[in-house]
PDB file of C-alpha atoms in Angstrom:
ATOM      1  CA  ASN A 278     164.665 125.618 238.696  1.00 53.00           C
ATOM      2  CA  ALA A 279     166.322 128.675 237.168  1.00 72.00           C
ATOM      3  CA  GLY A 280     164.348 131.020 234.992  1.00 90.00           C
ATOM      4  CA  VAL A 281     165.099 132.441 231.307  1.00 95.00           C
ATOM      5  CA  MET A 282     168.529 134.139 231.662  1.00 95.00           C
ATOM      6  CA  GLN A 283     169.834 136.349 229.369  1.00 96.00           C
ATOM      7  CA  ASN A 284     173.516 138.153 229.068  1.00 96.00           C
ATOM      8  CA  PRO A 285     174.212 140.654 228.927  1.00 96.00           C
ATOM      9  CA  ARG A 286     171.986 142.593 230.694  1.00 95.00           C
ATOM     10  CA  HIS A 287     173.419 145.841 229.287  1.00 97.00           C
ATOM     11  CA  LEU A 288     175.541 146.252 226.104  1.00 97.00           C
ATOM     12  CA  VAL A 289     176.722 149.498 224.924  1.00 98.00           C
ATOM     13  CA  ARG A 290     178.006 149.572 220.827  1.00 97.00           C
ATOM     14  CA  ARG A 291     179.074 152.097 218.366  1.00 97.00           C
ATOM     15  CA  ARG A 292     177.393 152.429 215.048  1.00 97.00           C
ATOM     16  CA  GLY A 293     178.620 149.851 212.847  1.00 97.00           C
ATOM     17  CA  GLN A 294     179.836 147.264 215.416  1.00 98.00           C
ATOM     18  CA  GLU A 295     178.043 144.089 215.713  1.00 98.00           C
ATOM     19  CA  ALA A 296     176.141 142.919 218.951  1.00 98.00           C
ATOM     20  CA  ARG A 297     175.309 139.324 219.873  1.00 98.00           C
ATOM     21  CA  LEU A 298     172.869 139.188 222.562  1.00 98.00           C
ATOM     22  CA  ARG A 299     172.655 135.200 224.337  1.00 98.00           C
ATOM     23  CA  CYS A 300     169.468 133.483 225.811  1.00 97.00           C
ATOM     24  CA  SER A 301     169.378 130.422 227.841  1.00 96.00           C
ATOM     25  CA  PRO A 302     165.855 129.015 228.074  1.00 95.00           C
ATOM     26  CA  MET A 303     164.331 127.607 231.299  1.00 93.00           C
ATOM     27  CA  LYS A 304     165.338 123.814 231.629  1.00 91.00           C
ATOM     28  CA  GLY A 305     162.923 121.701 229.768  1.00 87.00           C
ATOM     29  CA  HIS A 306     161.848 124.314 227.344  1.00 90.00           C
ATOM     30  CA  SER A 307     162.844 123.336 223.667  1.00 88.00           C
ATOM     31  CA  HIS A 308     161.448 126.566 222.151  1.00 91.00           C
ATOM     32  CA  VAL A 309     162.847 130.291 222.242  1.00 95.00           C
ATOM     33  CA  TYR A 310     161.094 133.343 221.301  1.00 95.00           C
ATOM     34  CA  TRP A 311     162.860 136.987 220.665  1.00 97.00           C
ATOM     35  CA  TYR A 312     160.945 140.616 221.128  1.00 96.00           C
ATOM     36  CA  ARG A 313     162.081 143.645 221.028  1.00 96.00           C
ATOM     37  CA  GLN A 314     160.636 146.694 223.044  1.00 93.00           C
ATOM     38  CA  LEU A 315     161.140 150.136 222.300  1.00 89.00           C
ATOM     39  CA  PRO A 316     160.892 152.788 225.475  1.00 81.00           C
ATOM     40  CA  GLU A 317     157.119 153.298 226.385  1.00 77.00           C
ATOM     41  CA  GLU A 318     155.912 150.591 223.615  1.00 82.00           C
ATOM     42  CA  GLY A 319     154.880 147.133 223.785  1.00 85.00           C
ATOM     43  CA  LEU A 320     156.753 143.985 222.843  1.00 91.00           C
ATOM     44  CA  LYS A 321     157.173 143.504 218.909  1.00 93.00           C
ATOM     45  CA  PHE A 322     158.008 139.840 217.938  1.00 92.00           C
ATOM     46  CA  MET A 323     160.961 139.134 215.949  1.00 95.00           C
ATOM     47  CA  VAL A 324     161.976 135.494 215.701  1.00 94.00           C
ATOM     48  CA  TYR A 325     160.502 132.170 217.039  1.00 93.00           C
ATOM     49  CA  LEU A 326     163.356 129.140 217.452  1.00 93.00           C
ATOM     50  CA  GLN A 327     163.270 125.533 218.173  1.00 91.00           C
ATOM     51  CA  LYS A 328     166.635 123.591 218.471  1.00 88.00           C
ATOM     52  CA  GLU A 329     168.637 124.074 215.379  1.00 88.00           C
ATOM     53  CA  ASN A 330     165.378 125.417 213.277  1.00 91.00           C
ATOM     54  CA  ILE A 331     164.161 128.807 212.817  1.00 93.00           C
ATOM     55  CA  ILE A 332     160.312 128.323 212.767  1.00 89.00           C
ATOM     56  CA  ASP A 333     159.046 131.865 212.317  1.00 89.00           C
ATOM     57  CA  GLU A 334     161.085 134.780 211.779  1.00 91.00           C
ATOM     58  CA  SER A 335     158.579 137.079 210.263  1.00 89.00           C
ATOM     59  CA  GLY A 336     159.189 139.860 212.832  1.00 90.00           C
ATOM     60  CA  MET A 337     162.933 140.255 211.869  1.00 93.00           C
ATOM     61  CA  PRO A 338     164.210 142.900 209.805  1.00 93.00           C
ATOM     62  CA  LYS A 339     165.573 141.396 206.591  1.00 90.00           C
ATOM     63  CA  GLU A 340     169.309 143.044 206.795  1.00 94.00           C
ATOM     64  CA  ARG A 341     171.735 142.834 209.819  1.00 97.00           C
ATOM     65  CA  PHE A 342     169.743 140.516 212.244  1.00 97.00           C
ATOM     66  CA  SER A 343     169.972 137.187 212.449  1.00 97.00           C
ATOM     67  CA  ALA A 344     169.260 134.327 215.148  1.00 97.00           C
ATOM     68  CA  GLU A 345     170.183 130.898 215.695  1.00 96.00           C
ATOM     69  CA  PHE A 346     169.399 127.974 218.586  1.00 95.00           C
ATOM     70  CA  PRO A 347     171.898 125.361 218.210  1.00 93.00           C
ATOM     71  CA  LYS A 348     171.832 121.938 219.490  1.00 90.00           C
ATOM     72  CA  GLU A 349     174.336 122.956 222.459  1.00 90.00           C
ATOM     73  CA  GLY A 350     174.314 126.102 224.160  1.00 92.00           C
ATOM     74  CA  PRO A 351     172.467 129.360 224.222  1.00 95.00           C
ATOM     75  CA  SER A 352     170.340 130.985 221.178  1.00 97.00           C
ATOM     76  CA  ILE A 353     171.805 133.908 219.833  1.00 98.00           C
ATOM     77  CA  LEU A 354     170.203 137.271 218.460  1.00 98.00           C
ATOM     78  CA  ARG A 355     173.093 138.656 216.432  1.00 98.00           C
ATOM     79  CA  ILE A 356     172.835 142.446 215.211  1.00 98.00           C
ATOM     80  CA  GLN A 357     175.518 143.286 212.215  1.00 97.00           C
ATOM     81  CA  GLN A 358     176.594 146.879 211.822  1.00 97.00           C
ATOM     82  CA  VAL A 359     174.261 148.510 214.682  1.00 97.00           C
ATOM     83  CA  VAL A 360     172.517 151.457 214.157  1.00 96.00           C
ATOM     84  CA  ARG A 361     171.265 154.120 216.421  1.00 94.00           C
ATOM     85  CA  GLY A 362     167.928 153.312 215.865  1.00 93.00           C
ATOM     86  CA  ASP A 363     168.441 149.634 217.160  1.00 96.00           C
ATOM     87  CA  SER A 364     168.873 150.912 220.614  1.00 96.00           C
ATOM     88  CA  ALA A 365     166.168 149.415 222.211  1.00 96.00           C
ATOM     89  CA  ALA A 366     165.577 146.247 225.218  1.00 96.00           C
ATOM     90  CA  TYR A 367     165.512 142.731 223.871  1.00 97.00           C
ATOM     91  CA  PHE A 368     163.543 140.195 225.614  1.00 96.00           C
ATOM     92  CA  CYS A 369     163.880 136.497 224.983  1.00 97.00           C
ATOM     93  CA  ALA A 370     161.040 133.775 226.162  1.00 95.00           C
ATOM     94  CA  SER A 371     160.966 130.449 226.390  1.00 94.00           C
ATOM     95  CA  SER A 372     158.233 127.836 226.357  1.00 90.00           C
ATOM     96  CA  PRO A 373     157.662 124.129 226.855  1.00 86.00           C
ATOM     97  CA  GLY A 374     156.868 123.415 223.248  1.00 77.00           C
ATOM     98  CA  LEU A 375     153.709 121.106 224.895  1.00 71.00           C
ATOM     99  CA  GLU A 376     150.953 122.616 223.000  1.00 64.00           C
ATOM    100  CA  THR A 377     151.161 125.547 220.382  1.00 59.00           C
ATOM    101  CA  SER A 378     148.951 128.470 220.813  1.00 59.00           C
ATOM    102  CA  THR A 379     148.579 127.798 224.623  1.00 68.00           C
ATOM    103  CA  ASP A 380     152.118 127.347 225.421  1.00 77.00           C
ATOM    104  CA  THR A 381     152.990 129.664 228.058  1.00 85.00           C
ATOM    105  CA  GLN A 382     156.178 131.894 227.461  1.00 90.00           C
ATOM    106  CA  TYR A 383     158.318 132.988 230.206  1.00 92.00           C
ATOM    107  CA  PHE A 384     160.401 135.927 229.707  1.00 95.00           C
ATOM    108  CA  GLY A 385     164.056 136.554 230.469  1.00 95.00           C
ATOM    109  CA  PRO A 386     165.165 139.793 232.042  1.00 93.00           C
ATOM    110  CA  GLY A 387     166.318 141.420 228.808  1.00 95.00           C
ATOM    111  CA  THR A 388     168.913 142.864 227.160  1.00 97.00           C
ATOM    112  CA  ARG A 389     169.137 146.766 226.900  1.00 96.00           C
ATOM    113  CA  LEU A 390     171.237 147.641 223.946  1.00 97.00           C
ATOM    114  CA  THR A 391     172.709 151.291 223.572  1.00 97.00           C
ATOM    115  CA  VAL A 392     174.055 152.230 220.440  1.00 97.00           C
ATOM    116  CA  LEU A 393     176.079 155.092 220.800  1.00 95.00           C
TER     117      LEU A 393
ATOM    118  CA  GLN B 318     147.625 141.785 214.001  1.00 74.00           C
ATOM    119  CA  GLN B 319     148.537 143.691 217.035  1.00 86.00           C
ATOM    120  CA  PRO B 320     145.797 143.763 219.515  1.00 92.00           C
ATOM    121  CA  VAL B 321     144.388 147.441 221.181  1.00 93.00           C
ATOM    122  CA  GLN B 322     144.267 147.884 225.029  1.00 95.00           C
ATOM    123  CA  SER B 323     142.393 150.368 226.586  1.00 94.00           C
ATOM    124  CA  PRO B 324     142.770 152.637 228.630  1.00 96.00           C
ATOM    125  CA  GLN B 325     146.277 153.823 227.865  1.00 94.00           C
ATOM    126  CA  ALA B 326     146.801 154.413 231.658  1.00 96.00           C
ATOM    127  CA  VAL B 327     144.992 154.441 234.476  1.00 96.00           C
ATOM    128  CA  ILE B 328     145.854 155.586 238.340  1.00 96.00           C
ATOM    129  CA  LEU B 329     144.288 153.877 241.315  1.00 95.00           C
ATOM    130  CA  ARG B 330     143.939 155.053 244.989  1.00 96.00           C
ATOM    131  CA  GLU B 331     144.739 151.545 246.955  1.00 96.00           C
ATOM    132  CA  GLY B 332     141.283 149.477 247.399  1.00 95.00           C
ATOM    133  CA  GLU B 333     139.903 150.546 243.999  1.00 96.00           C
ATOM    134  CA  ASP B 334     139.072 148.451 241.116  1.00 95.00           C
ATOM    135  CA  ALA B 335     140.377 148.682 237.460  1.00 95.00           C
ATOM    136  CA  VAL B 336     139.240 146.571 234.128  1.00 96.00           C
ATOM    137  CA  ILE B 337     141.873 146.571 231.262  1.00 97.00           C
ATOM    138  CA  ASN B 338     140.449 145.674 227.680  1.00 96.00           C
ATOM    139  CA  CYS B 339     142.282 143.730 224.846  1.00 95.00           C
ATOM    140  CA  SER B 340     140.774 144.141 221.596  1.00 94.00           C
ATOM    141  CA  SER B 341     141.682 142.361 218.423  1.00 90.00           C
ATOM    142  CA  SER B 342     140.665 142.344 214.750  1.00 88.00           C
ATOM    143  CA  LYS B 343     141.508 138.822 214.252  1.00 85.00           C
ATOM    144  CA  ALA B 344     139.635 135.912 215.674  1.00 82.00           C
ATOM    145  CA  LEU B 345     141.192 134.508 218.976  1.00 82.00           C
ATOM    146  CA  TYR B 346     142.464 131.505 220.021  1.00 82.00           C
ATOM    147  CA  SER B 347     144.270 132.421 223.469  1.00 87.00           C
ATOM    148  CA  VAL B 348     145.051 135.492 225.225  1.00 91.00           C
ATOM    149  CA  HIS B 349     148.116 135.846 227.790  1.00 92.00           C
ATOM    150  CA  TRP B 350     148.123 138.394 230.359  1.00 94.00           C
ATOM    151  CA  TYR B 351     151.462 139.933 231.542  1.00 95.00           C
ATOM    152  CA  ARG B 352     152.771 142.427 234.003  1.00 95.00           C
ATOM    153  CA  GLN B 353     155.938 144.341 233.563  1.00 93.00           C
ATOM    154  CA  LYS B 354     157.487 146.678 236.227  1.00 93.00           C
ATOM    155  CA  HIS B 355     159.983 149.415 235.066  1.00 88.00           C
ATOM    156  CA  GLY B 356     163.209 147.983 233.794  1.00 85.00           C
ATOM    157  CA  GLU B 357     162.268 144.307 234.424  1.00 89.00           C
ATOM    158  CA  ALA B 358     160.597 141.414 232.516  1.00 89.00           C
ATOM    159  CA  PRO B 359     157.306 141.075 231.820  1.00 92.00           C
ATOM    160  CA  VAL B 360     155.557 138.456 234.113  1.00 93.00           C
ATOM    161  CA  PHE B 361     152.831 135.773 233.248  1.00 91.00           C
ATOM    162  CA  LEU B 362     149.842 136.238 234.949  1.00 92.00           C
ATOM    163  CA  MET B 363     147.275 134.090 233.049  1.00 89.00           C
ATOM    164  CA  ILE B 364     145.962 132.410 229.882  1.00 88.00           C
ATOM    165  CA  LEU B 365     142.804 132.347 228.655  1.00 89.00           C
ATOM    166  CA  LEU B 366     141.604 129.902 225.788  1.00 82.00           C
ATOM    167  CA  LYS B 367     138.330 130.321 223.334  1.00 75.00           C
ATOM    168  CA  GLY B 368     135.042 129.113 224.770  1.00 69.00           C
ATOM    169  CA  GLY B 369     134.788 132.040 227.369  1.00 58.00           C
ATOM    170  CA  GLU B 370     136.202 130.912 230.435  1.00 62.00           C
ATOM    171  CA  GLN B 371     137.238 133.239 233.288  1.00 62.00           C
ATOM    172  CA  LYS B 372     140.198 132.727 235.265  1.00 62.00           C
ATOM    173  CA  GLY B 373     141.699 134.303 238.432  1.00 64.00           C
ATOM    174  CA  HIS B 374     144.113 134.382 241.282  1.00 68.00           C
ATOM    175  CA  ASP B 375     144.235 136.361 244.070  1.00 70.00           C
ATOM    176  CA  LYS B 376     142.210 139.373 243.369  1.00 82.00           C
ATOM    177  CA  ILE B 377     143.205 139.540 239.505  1.00 89.00           C
ATOM    178  CA  SER B 378     140.942 137.572 237.068  1.00 90.00           C
ATOM    179  CA  ALA B 379     140.285 138.080 233.409  1.00 91.00           C
ATOM    180  CA  SER B 380     137.550 137.046 230.583  1.00 88.00           C
ATOM    181  CA  PHE B 381     137.821 136.170 227.128  1.00 88.00           C
ATOM    182  CA  ASN B 382     134.906 136.979 224.800  1.00 85.00           C
ATOM    183  CA  GLU B 383     135.722 134.840 221.329  1.00 82.00           C
ATOM    184  CA  LYS B 384     132.957 136.621 219.487  1.00 84.00           C
ATOM    185  CA  LYS B 385     133.693 139.957 220.655  1.00 86.00           C
ATOM    186  CA  GLN B 386     137.613 138.987 220.114  1.00 89.00           C
ATOM    187  CA  GLN B 387     138.058 140.827 223.146  1.00 90.00           C
ATOM    188  CA  SER B 388     139.625 139.857 226.740  1.00 92.00           C
ATOM    189  CA  SER B 389     139.030 141.641 229.850  1.00 93.00           C
ATOM    190  CA  LEU B 390     141.545 141.920 232.799  1.00 94.00           C
ATOM    191  CA  TYR B 391     139.975 142.612 236.177  1.00 93.00           C
ATOM    192  CA  LEU B 392     141.863 143.979 239.402  1.00 94.00           C
ATOM    193  CA  THR B 393     139.774 144.032 242.589  1.00 92.00           C
ATOM    194  CA  ALA B 394     140.786 145.729 245.727  1.00 92.00           C
ATOM    195  CA  SER B 395     144.057 147.005 244.304  1.00 93.00           C
ATOM    196  CA  GLN B 396     147.431 146.972 246.037  1.00 93.00           C
ATOM    197  CA  LEU B 397     150.847 148.551 245.887  1.00 95.00           C
ATOM    198  CA  SER B 398     152.267 146.202 244.271  1.00 93.00           C
ATOM    199  CA  TYR B 399     149.835 145.913 241.044  1.00 95.00           C
ATOM    200  CA  SER B 400     151.523 148.921 239.826  1.00 96.00           C
ATOM    201  CA  GLY B 401     153.050 148.262 236.437  1.00 96.00           C
ATOM    202  CA  THR B 402     152.302 148.063 232.682  1.00 94.00           C
ATOM    203  CA  TYR B 403     149.854 145.184 231.511  1.00 96.00           C
ATOM    204  CA  PHE B 404     150.208 143.632 228.449  1.00 95.00           C
ATOM    205  CA  CYS B 405     147.623 141.177 226.576  1.00 94.00           C
ATOM    206  CA  GLY B 406     149.366 138.612 224.232  1.00 92.00           C
ATOM    207  CA  THR B 407     147.144 137.296 221.189  1.00 90.00           C
ATOM    208  CA  HIS B 408     147.295 133.878 219.396  1.00 85.00           C
ATOM    209  CA  ASN B 409     145.146 134.230 216.470  1.00 78.00           C
ATOM    210  CA  SER B 410     143.241 131.370 215.515  1.00 68.00           C
ATOM    211  CA  ASP B 411     144.551 131.401 211.939  1.00 69.00           C
ATOM    212  CA  GLN B 412     147.966 131.201 213.524  1.00 63.00           C
ATOM    213  CA  THR B 413     148.832 127.443 212.481  1.00 60.00           C
ATOM    214  CA  GLY B 414     152.049 126.114 213.798  1.00 58.00           C
ATOM    215  CA  ALA B 415     153.647 129.651 214.653  1.00 66.00           C
ATOM    216  CA  ASN B 416     153.574 130.145 218.809  1.00 71.00           C
ATOM    217  CA  ASN B 417     154.363 133.616 218.684  1.00 79.00           C
ATOM    218  CA  LEU B 418     152.469 136.145 220.198  1.00 85.00           C
ATOM    219  CA  PHE B 419     151.155 139.490 219.311  1.00 89.00           C
ATOM    220  CA  PHE B 420     151.393 142.210 222.062  1.00 91.00           C
ATOM    221  CA  GLY B 421     149.256 145.053 222.575  1.00 90.00           C
ATOM    222  CA  THR B 422     150.779 148.507 223.356  1.00 88.00           C
ATOM    223  CA  GLY B 423     150.166 147.928 226.956  1.00 93.00           C
ATOM    224  CA  THR B 424     148.194 149.876 230.073  1.00 95.00           C
ATOM    225  CA  ARG B 425     150.079 151.432 232.589  1.00 95.00           C
ATOM    226  CA  LEU B 426     148.537 150.964 235.962  1.00 96.00           C
ATOM    227  CA  THR B 427     149.578 152.964 238.813  1.00 96.00           C
ATOM    228  CA  VAL B 428     148.275 152.353 242.508  1.00 96.00           C
ATOM    229  CA  ILE B 429     148.481 155.331 244.956  1.00 95.00           C
ATOM    230  CA  PRO B 430     148.211 155.073 248.788  1.00 94.00           C
TER     231      PRO B 430
END
């Protein structure tokens, strides 16, 4: 049973370009979460999605960031017009969605975004 | 809403014990513990639910005191493989309908021979 998959693992963008990060949840998981981690810091929640629905985006910056989880295909975190401050590791996690609050989240390997 | 972890860092010799604490200002429903090695994904260790239960596997166990709104992770007879940063993730009692976790800033554990 494959784990959570993320690609690319490393992404380099110049200021002003767009970054697209992809996440395929574990088989059988219908909930996806995106977290951002700055060097030497903890994980900060960004957005929580179910198929075709954004459930909670309270951690997402209001501008330039968007996320989707279509009926078919991976979840995508999109950052438009990237700035240097967007450089971070972006982790995706998935859970089965069987029970809120006790659902275990399994993390992918992350995408390390570097903005030049 | 972010929990506070202590200590921030600890160095142990193989075989020594350590305790990592996680405290929240909010009433907690569940606490999730993860370990992350440098450059890798956080790996799930265990989940504790309110009710004061204690869990463990191998030489790593944890407790959850809902009255004090805190959880502690106990590592006994530490091994080199225990090195990494330990994070607690909390789910608050008033967080209905939202599954996201609030993570602490982490405790960096280094085990030396």
